[in-house]
Tab-separated table of C-alpha atoms in Angstrom:
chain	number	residue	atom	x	y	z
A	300	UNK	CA	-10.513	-10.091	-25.697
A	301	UNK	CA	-7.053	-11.210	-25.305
A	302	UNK	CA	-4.768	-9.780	-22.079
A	303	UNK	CA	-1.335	-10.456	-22.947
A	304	UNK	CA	1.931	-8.841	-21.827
A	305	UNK	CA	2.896	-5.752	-23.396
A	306	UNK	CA	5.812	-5.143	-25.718
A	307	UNK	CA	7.574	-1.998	-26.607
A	308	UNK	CA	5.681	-2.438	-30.420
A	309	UNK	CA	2.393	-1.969	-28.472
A	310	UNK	CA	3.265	1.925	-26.990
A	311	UNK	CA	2.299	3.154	-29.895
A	312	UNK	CA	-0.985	2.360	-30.156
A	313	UNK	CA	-1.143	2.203	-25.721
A	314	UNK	CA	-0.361	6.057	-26.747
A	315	UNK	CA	-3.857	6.866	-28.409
A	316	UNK	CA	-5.580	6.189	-25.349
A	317	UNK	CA	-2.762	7.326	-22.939
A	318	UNK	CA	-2.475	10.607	-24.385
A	319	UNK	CA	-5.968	11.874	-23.831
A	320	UNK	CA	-6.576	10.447	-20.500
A	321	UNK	CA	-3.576	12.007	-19.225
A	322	UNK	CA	-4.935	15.741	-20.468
A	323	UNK	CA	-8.334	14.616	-18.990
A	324	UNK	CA	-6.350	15.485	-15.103
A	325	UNK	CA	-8.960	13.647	-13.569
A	326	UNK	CA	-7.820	10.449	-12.596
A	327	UNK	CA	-3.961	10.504	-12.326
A	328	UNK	CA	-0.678	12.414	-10.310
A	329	UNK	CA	0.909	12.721	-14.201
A	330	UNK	CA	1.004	16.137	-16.002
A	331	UNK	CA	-1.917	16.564	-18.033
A	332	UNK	CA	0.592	17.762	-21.087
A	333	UNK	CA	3.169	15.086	-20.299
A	334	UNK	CA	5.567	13.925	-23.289
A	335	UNK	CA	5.237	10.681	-24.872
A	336	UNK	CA	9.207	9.530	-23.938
A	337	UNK	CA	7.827	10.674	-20.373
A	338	UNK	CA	4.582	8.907	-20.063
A	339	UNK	CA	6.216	5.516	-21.852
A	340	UNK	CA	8.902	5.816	-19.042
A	341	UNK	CA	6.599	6.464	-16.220
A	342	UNK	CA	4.243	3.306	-17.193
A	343	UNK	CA	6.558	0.695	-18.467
A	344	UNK	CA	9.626	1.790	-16.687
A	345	UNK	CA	8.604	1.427	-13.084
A	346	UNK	CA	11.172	-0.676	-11.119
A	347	UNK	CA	9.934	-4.458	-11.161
A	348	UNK	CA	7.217	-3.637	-12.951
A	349	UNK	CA	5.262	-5.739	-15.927
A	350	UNK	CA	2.909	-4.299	-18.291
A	351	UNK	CA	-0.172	-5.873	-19.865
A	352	UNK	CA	-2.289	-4.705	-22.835
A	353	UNK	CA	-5.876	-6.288	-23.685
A	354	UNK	CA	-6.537	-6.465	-27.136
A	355	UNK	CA	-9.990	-6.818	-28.668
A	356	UNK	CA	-10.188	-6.618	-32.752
A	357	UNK	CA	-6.580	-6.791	-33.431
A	358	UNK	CA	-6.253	-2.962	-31.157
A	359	UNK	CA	-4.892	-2.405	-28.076
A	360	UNK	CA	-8.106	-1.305	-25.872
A	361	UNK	CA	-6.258	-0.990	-22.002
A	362	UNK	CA	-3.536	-1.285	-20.493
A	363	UNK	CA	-2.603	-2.156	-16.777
A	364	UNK	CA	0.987	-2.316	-15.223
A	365	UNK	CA	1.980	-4.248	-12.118
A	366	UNK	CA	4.982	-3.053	-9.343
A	367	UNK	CA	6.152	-3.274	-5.963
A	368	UNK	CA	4.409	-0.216	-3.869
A	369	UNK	CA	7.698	0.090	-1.718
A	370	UNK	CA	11.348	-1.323	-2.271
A	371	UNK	CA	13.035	-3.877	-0.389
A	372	UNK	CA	11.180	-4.407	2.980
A	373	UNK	CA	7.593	-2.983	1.758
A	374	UNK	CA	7.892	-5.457	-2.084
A	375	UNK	CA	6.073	-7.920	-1.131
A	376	UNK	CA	2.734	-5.411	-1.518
A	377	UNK	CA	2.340	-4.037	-5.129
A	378	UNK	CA	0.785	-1.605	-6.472
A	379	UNK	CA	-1.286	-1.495	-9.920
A	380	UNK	CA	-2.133	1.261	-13.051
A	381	UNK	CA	-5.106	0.975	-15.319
A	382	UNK	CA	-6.003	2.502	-18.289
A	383	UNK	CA	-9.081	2.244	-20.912
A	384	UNK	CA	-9.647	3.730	-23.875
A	385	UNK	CA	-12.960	5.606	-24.267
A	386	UNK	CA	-13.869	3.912	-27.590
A	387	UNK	CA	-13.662	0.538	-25.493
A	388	UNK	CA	-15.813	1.553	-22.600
A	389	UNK	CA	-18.236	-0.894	-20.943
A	390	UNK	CA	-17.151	-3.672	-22.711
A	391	UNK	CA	-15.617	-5.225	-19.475
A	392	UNK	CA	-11.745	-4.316	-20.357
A	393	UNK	CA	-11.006	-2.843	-16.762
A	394	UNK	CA	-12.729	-5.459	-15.138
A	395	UNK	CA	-11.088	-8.301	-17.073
A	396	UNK	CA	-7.349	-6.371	-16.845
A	397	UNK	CA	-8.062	-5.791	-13.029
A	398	UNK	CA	-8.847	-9.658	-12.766
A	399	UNK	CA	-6.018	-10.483	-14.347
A	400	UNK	CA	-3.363	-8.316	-12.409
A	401	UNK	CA	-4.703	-9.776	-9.293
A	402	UNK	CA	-3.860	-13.349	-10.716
A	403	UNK	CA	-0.946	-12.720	-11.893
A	404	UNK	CA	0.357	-10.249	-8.923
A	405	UNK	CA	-0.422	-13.412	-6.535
A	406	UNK	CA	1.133	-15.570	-8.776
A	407	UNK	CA	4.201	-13.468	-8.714
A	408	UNK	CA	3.995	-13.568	-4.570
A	409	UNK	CA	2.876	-10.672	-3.707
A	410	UNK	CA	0.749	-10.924	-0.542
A	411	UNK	CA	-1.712	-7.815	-0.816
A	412	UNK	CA	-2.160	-4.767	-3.568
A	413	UNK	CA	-2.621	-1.035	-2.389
A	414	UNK	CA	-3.554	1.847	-4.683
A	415	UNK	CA	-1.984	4.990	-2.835
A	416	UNK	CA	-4.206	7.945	-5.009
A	417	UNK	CA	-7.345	6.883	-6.362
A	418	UNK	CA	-9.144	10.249	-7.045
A	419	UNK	CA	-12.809	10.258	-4.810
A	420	UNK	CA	-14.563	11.474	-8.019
A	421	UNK	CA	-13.681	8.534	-10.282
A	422	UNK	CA	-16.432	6.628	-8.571
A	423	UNK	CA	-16.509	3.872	-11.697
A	424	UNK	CA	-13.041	2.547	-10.832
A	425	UNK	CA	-13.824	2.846	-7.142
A	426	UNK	CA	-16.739	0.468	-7.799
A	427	UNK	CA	-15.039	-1.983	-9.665
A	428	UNK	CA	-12.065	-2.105	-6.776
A	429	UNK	CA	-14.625	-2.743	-4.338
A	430	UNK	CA	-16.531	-5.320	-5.756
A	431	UNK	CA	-13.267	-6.807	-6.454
A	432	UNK	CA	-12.479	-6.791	-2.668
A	433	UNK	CA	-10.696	-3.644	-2.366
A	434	UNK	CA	-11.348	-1.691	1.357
A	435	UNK	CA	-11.228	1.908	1.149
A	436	UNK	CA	-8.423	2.559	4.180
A	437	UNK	CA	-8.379	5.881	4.431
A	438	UNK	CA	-8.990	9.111	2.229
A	439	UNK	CA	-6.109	11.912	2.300
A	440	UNK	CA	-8.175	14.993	2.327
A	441	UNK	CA	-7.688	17.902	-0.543
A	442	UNK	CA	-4.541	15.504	-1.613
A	443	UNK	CA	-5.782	15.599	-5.746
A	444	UNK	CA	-6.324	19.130	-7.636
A	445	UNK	CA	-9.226	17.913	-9.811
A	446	UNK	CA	-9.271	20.451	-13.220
A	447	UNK	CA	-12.863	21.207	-12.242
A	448	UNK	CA	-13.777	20.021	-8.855
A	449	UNK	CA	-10.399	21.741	-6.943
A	450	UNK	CA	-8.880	19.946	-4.457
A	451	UNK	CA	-10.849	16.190	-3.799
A	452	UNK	CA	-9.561	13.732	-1.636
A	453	UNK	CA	-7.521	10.334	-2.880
A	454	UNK	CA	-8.366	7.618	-1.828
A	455	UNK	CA	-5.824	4.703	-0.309
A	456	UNK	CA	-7.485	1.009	-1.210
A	457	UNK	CA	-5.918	-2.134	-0.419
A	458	UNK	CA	-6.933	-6.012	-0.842
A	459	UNK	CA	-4.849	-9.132	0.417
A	460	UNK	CA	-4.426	-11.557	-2.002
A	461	UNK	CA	-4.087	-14.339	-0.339
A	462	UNK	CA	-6.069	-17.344	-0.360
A	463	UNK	CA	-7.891	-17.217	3.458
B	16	UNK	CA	22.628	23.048	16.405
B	17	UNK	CA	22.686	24.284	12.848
B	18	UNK	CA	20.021	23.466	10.061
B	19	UNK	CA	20.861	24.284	6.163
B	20	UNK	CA	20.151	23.060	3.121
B	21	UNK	CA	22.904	19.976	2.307
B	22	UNK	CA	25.397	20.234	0.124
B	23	UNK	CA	26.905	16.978	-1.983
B	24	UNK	CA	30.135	17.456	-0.174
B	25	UNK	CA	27.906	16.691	3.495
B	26	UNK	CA	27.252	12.949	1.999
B	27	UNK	CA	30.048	11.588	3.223
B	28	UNK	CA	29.520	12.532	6.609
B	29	UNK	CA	25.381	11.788	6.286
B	30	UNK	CA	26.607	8.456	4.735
B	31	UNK	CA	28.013	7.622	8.043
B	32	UNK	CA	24.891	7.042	9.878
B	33	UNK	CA	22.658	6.672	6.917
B	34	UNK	CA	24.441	3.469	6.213
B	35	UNK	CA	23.448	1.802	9.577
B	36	UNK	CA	20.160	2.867	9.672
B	37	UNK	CA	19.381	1.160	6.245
B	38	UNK	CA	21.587	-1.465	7.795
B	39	UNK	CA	19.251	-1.872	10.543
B	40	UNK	CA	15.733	-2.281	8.137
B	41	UNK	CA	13.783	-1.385	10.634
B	42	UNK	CA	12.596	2.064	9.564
B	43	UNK	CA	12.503	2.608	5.914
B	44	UNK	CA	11.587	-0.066	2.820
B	45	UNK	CA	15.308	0.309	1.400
B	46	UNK	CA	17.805	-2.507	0.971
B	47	UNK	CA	19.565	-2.772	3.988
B	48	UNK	CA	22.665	-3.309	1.816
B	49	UNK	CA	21.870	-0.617	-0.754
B	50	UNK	CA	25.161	0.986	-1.917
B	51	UNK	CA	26.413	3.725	-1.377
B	52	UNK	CA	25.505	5.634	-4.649
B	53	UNK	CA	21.796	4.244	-4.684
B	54	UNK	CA	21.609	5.750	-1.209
B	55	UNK	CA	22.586	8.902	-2.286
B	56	UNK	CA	20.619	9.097	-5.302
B	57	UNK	CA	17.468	7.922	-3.383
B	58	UNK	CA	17.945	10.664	-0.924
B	59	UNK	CA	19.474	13.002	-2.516
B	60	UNK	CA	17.927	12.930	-5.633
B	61	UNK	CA	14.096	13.347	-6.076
B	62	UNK	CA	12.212	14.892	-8.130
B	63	UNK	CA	11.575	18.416	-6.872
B	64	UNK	CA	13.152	17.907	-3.300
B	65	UNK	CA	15.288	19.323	-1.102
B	66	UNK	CA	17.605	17.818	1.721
B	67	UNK	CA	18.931	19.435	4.490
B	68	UNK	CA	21.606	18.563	7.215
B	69	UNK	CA	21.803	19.292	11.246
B	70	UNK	CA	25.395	20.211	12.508
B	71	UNK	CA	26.407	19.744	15.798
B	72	UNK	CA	29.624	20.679	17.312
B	73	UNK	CA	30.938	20.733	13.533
B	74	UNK	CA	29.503	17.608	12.236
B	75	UNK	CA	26.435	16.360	10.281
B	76	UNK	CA	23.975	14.231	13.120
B	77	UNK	CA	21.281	14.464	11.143
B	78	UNK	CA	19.207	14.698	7.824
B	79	UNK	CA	15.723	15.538	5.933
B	80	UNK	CA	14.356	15.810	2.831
B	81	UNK	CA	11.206	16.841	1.780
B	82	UNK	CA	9.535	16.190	-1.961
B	83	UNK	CA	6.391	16.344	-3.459
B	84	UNK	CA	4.241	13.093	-2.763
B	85	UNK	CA	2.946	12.664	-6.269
B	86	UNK	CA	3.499	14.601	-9.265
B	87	UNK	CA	1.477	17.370	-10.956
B	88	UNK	CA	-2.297	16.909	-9.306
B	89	UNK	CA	-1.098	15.424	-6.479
B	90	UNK	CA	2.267	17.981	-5.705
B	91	UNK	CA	0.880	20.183	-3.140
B	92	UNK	CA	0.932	17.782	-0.797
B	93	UNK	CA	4.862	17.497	0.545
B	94	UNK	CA	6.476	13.690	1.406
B	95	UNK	CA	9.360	13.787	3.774
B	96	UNK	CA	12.247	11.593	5.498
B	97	UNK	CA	14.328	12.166	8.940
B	98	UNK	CA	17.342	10.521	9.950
B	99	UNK	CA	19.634	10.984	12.659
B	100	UNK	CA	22.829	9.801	14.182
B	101	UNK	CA	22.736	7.212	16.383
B	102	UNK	CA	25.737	9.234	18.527
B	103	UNK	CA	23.322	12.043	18.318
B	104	UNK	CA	20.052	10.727	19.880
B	105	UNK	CA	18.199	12.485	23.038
B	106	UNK	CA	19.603	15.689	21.815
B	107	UNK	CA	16.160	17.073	20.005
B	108	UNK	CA	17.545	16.990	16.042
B	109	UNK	CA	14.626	14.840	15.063
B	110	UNK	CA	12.364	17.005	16.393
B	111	UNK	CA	14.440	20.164	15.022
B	112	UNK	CA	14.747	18.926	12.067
B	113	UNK	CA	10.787	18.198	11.762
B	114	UNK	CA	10.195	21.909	12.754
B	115	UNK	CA	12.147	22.892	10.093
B	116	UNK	CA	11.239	20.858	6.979
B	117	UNK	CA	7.166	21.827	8.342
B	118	UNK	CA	8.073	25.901	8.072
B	119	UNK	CA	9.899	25.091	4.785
B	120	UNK	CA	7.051	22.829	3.382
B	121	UNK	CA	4.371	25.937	4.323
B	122	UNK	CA	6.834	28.348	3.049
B	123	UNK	CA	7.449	26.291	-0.361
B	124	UNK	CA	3.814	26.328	-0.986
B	125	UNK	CA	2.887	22.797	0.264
B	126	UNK	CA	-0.863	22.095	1.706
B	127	UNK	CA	-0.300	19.556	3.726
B	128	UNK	CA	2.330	17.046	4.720
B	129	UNK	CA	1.696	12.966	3.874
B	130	UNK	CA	4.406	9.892	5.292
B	131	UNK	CA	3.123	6.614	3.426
B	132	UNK	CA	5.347	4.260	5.084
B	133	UNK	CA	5.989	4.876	8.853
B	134	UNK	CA	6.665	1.455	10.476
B	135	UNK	CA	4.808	0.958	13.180
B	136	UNK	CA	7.144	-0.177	15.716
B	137	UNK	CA	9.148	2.569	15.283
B	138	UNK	CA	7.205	4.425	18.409
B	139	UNK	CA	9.374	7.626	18.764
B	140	UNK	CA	8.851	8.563	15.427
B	141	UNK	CA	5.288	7.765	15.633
B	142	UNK	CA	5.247	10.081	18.860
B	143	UNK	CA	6.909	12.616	17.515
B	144	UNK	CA	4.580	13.356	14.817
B	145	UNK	CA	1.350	13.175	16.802
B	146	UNK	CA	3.218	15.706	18.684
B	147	UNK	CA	3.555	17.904	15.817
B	148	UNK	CA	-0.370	17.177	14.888
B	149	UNK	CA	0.446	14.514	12.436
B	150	UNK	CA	-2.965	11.806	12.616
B	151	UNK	CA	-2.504	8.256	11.359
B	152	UNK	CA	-5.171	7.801	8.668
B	153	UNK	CA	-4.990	4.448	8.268
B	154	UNK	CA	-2.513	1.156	9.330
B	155	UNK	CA	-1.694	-0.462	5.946
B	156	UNK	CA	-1.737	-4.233	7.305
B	157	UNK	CA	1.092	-6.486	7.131
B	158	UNK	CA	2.955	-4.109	4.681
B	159	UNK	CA	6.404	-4.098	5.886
B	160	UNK	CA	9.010	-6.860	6.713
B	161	UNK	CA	10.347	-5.842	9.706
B	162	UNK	CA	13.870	-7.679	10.511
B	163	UNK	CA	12.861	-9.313	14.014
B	164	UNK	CA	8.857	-9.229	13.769
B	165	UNK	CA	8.060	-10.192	10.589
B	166	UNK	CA	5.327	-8.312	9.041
B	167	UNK	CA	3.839	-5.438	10.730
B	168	UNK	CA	1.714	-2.773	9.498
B	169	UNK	CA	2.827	0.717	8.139
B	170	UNK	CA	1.359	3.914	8.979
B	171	UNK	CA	-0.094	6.221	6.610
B	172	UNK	CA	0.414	10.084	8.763
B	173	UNK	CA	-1.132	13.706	7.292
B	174	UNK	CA	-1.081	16.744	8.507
B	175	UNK	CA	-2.773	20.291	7.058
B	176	UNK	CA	-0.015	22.882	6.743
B	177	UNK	CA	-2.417	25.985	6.303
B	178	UNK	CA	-3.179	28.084	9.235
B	179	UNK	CA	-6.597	27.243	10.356
């Protein structure tokens, strides 16, 4: 598996995977029906963000995009997206994108990551950010309408990245 | 003192305090030297809010604006900045203001009421939502660069707007 940055020739195929885990509603703040132009602006548009795609058999399996979580006086913390396709599950793709944004965010100086909504229910991401070193800070009650649990709580997770 | 929705022709008068308080960088993760236009568009201009304006004795001393915290899943739970004139302090608009954009959250349909960012130096603020039953969920370490004391740690404050 190769984790490269992405380019815009990649959307296209980032799309496939995009599309359907979008309409899912379970794991992200996006509209489920969300245009293409839309979702390609939301992921690879975010202000100093970068964009990475792992490919495995010449295809574009995941995605994962790195950018500050605040402007200006809160930039030194990012924040991070992640996205797998189905066909590529449990091959290690989110594991080996989430290693490499935490790399490349520290290389890049940021001093700690924070993921502001990760929905309660998606327990397999919450796994991997904790045994990557993420803490669970808080969880904002009834913040996520799940399409068929209701309202579940999001959790806030944060890790420092710097070397202790 | 008068509370309305803000019209673009009250910028220029907002502009005169919102300018110093950026200047400051004490309160919010914006550049401190943001122009003019970014300002506006930052406050002004989000996705789904609304701004509104205190007048006293003929003049804007004070602004909100309240937005949805994340899109789609995540929009029933309202975001929302203050600001006030530093000529116009002691005289209750913050806490006028915050009356107002909590009625107007309920009445727009918003659950609950989420600030991701409050710094946590900046005590009167912090006092004035526990006064309004706003909890601190959680103290997001070393997350903003505060001017004189370096990093210190940002809030993370909710509050249910249901009835109980």
């Amino acid at each position: 598996m190769e984790i490269r940055n992405a380019t815009d020739s990649d959307w296209a195929e980032m799309w496939r995977f995009v599309r359907p885990i979008l309409a899912a509603g379970d794991t992200y703040c996006w509209p489920r029906d969300s245009s293409e132009d839309a979702a390609r602006l939301w992921w690879m548009g975010k202000a100093g963000g970068r964009v990475l795609v792992a490919i495995d058999g010449g295809t574009v399996v995941g995605t994962a995009e790195i950018h500050p979580n605040q402007p200006a006086a809160g930039s030194h913390v990012a924040n991070a997206g992640f996205m797998v396709a189905s066909s590529a599950a449990g091959r290690g793709v989110g594991r080996a994108l989430a290693n490499r944004v935490l790399e490349l965010a520290a290389e890049d100086g940021y001093l700690a990551m924070q993921f502001n909504a990760v929905v309660e229910t998606n327990t397999n991401a919450i796994r991997l950010w904790e045994s990557l070193g993420f803490q669970i800070l808080a969880t904002v009650p009834e913040a996520f309408m799940h399409p068929e649990r209701g309202l579940v709580g999001l959790h806030i997770m944060h890790r420092l990245l710097r070397e202790g």
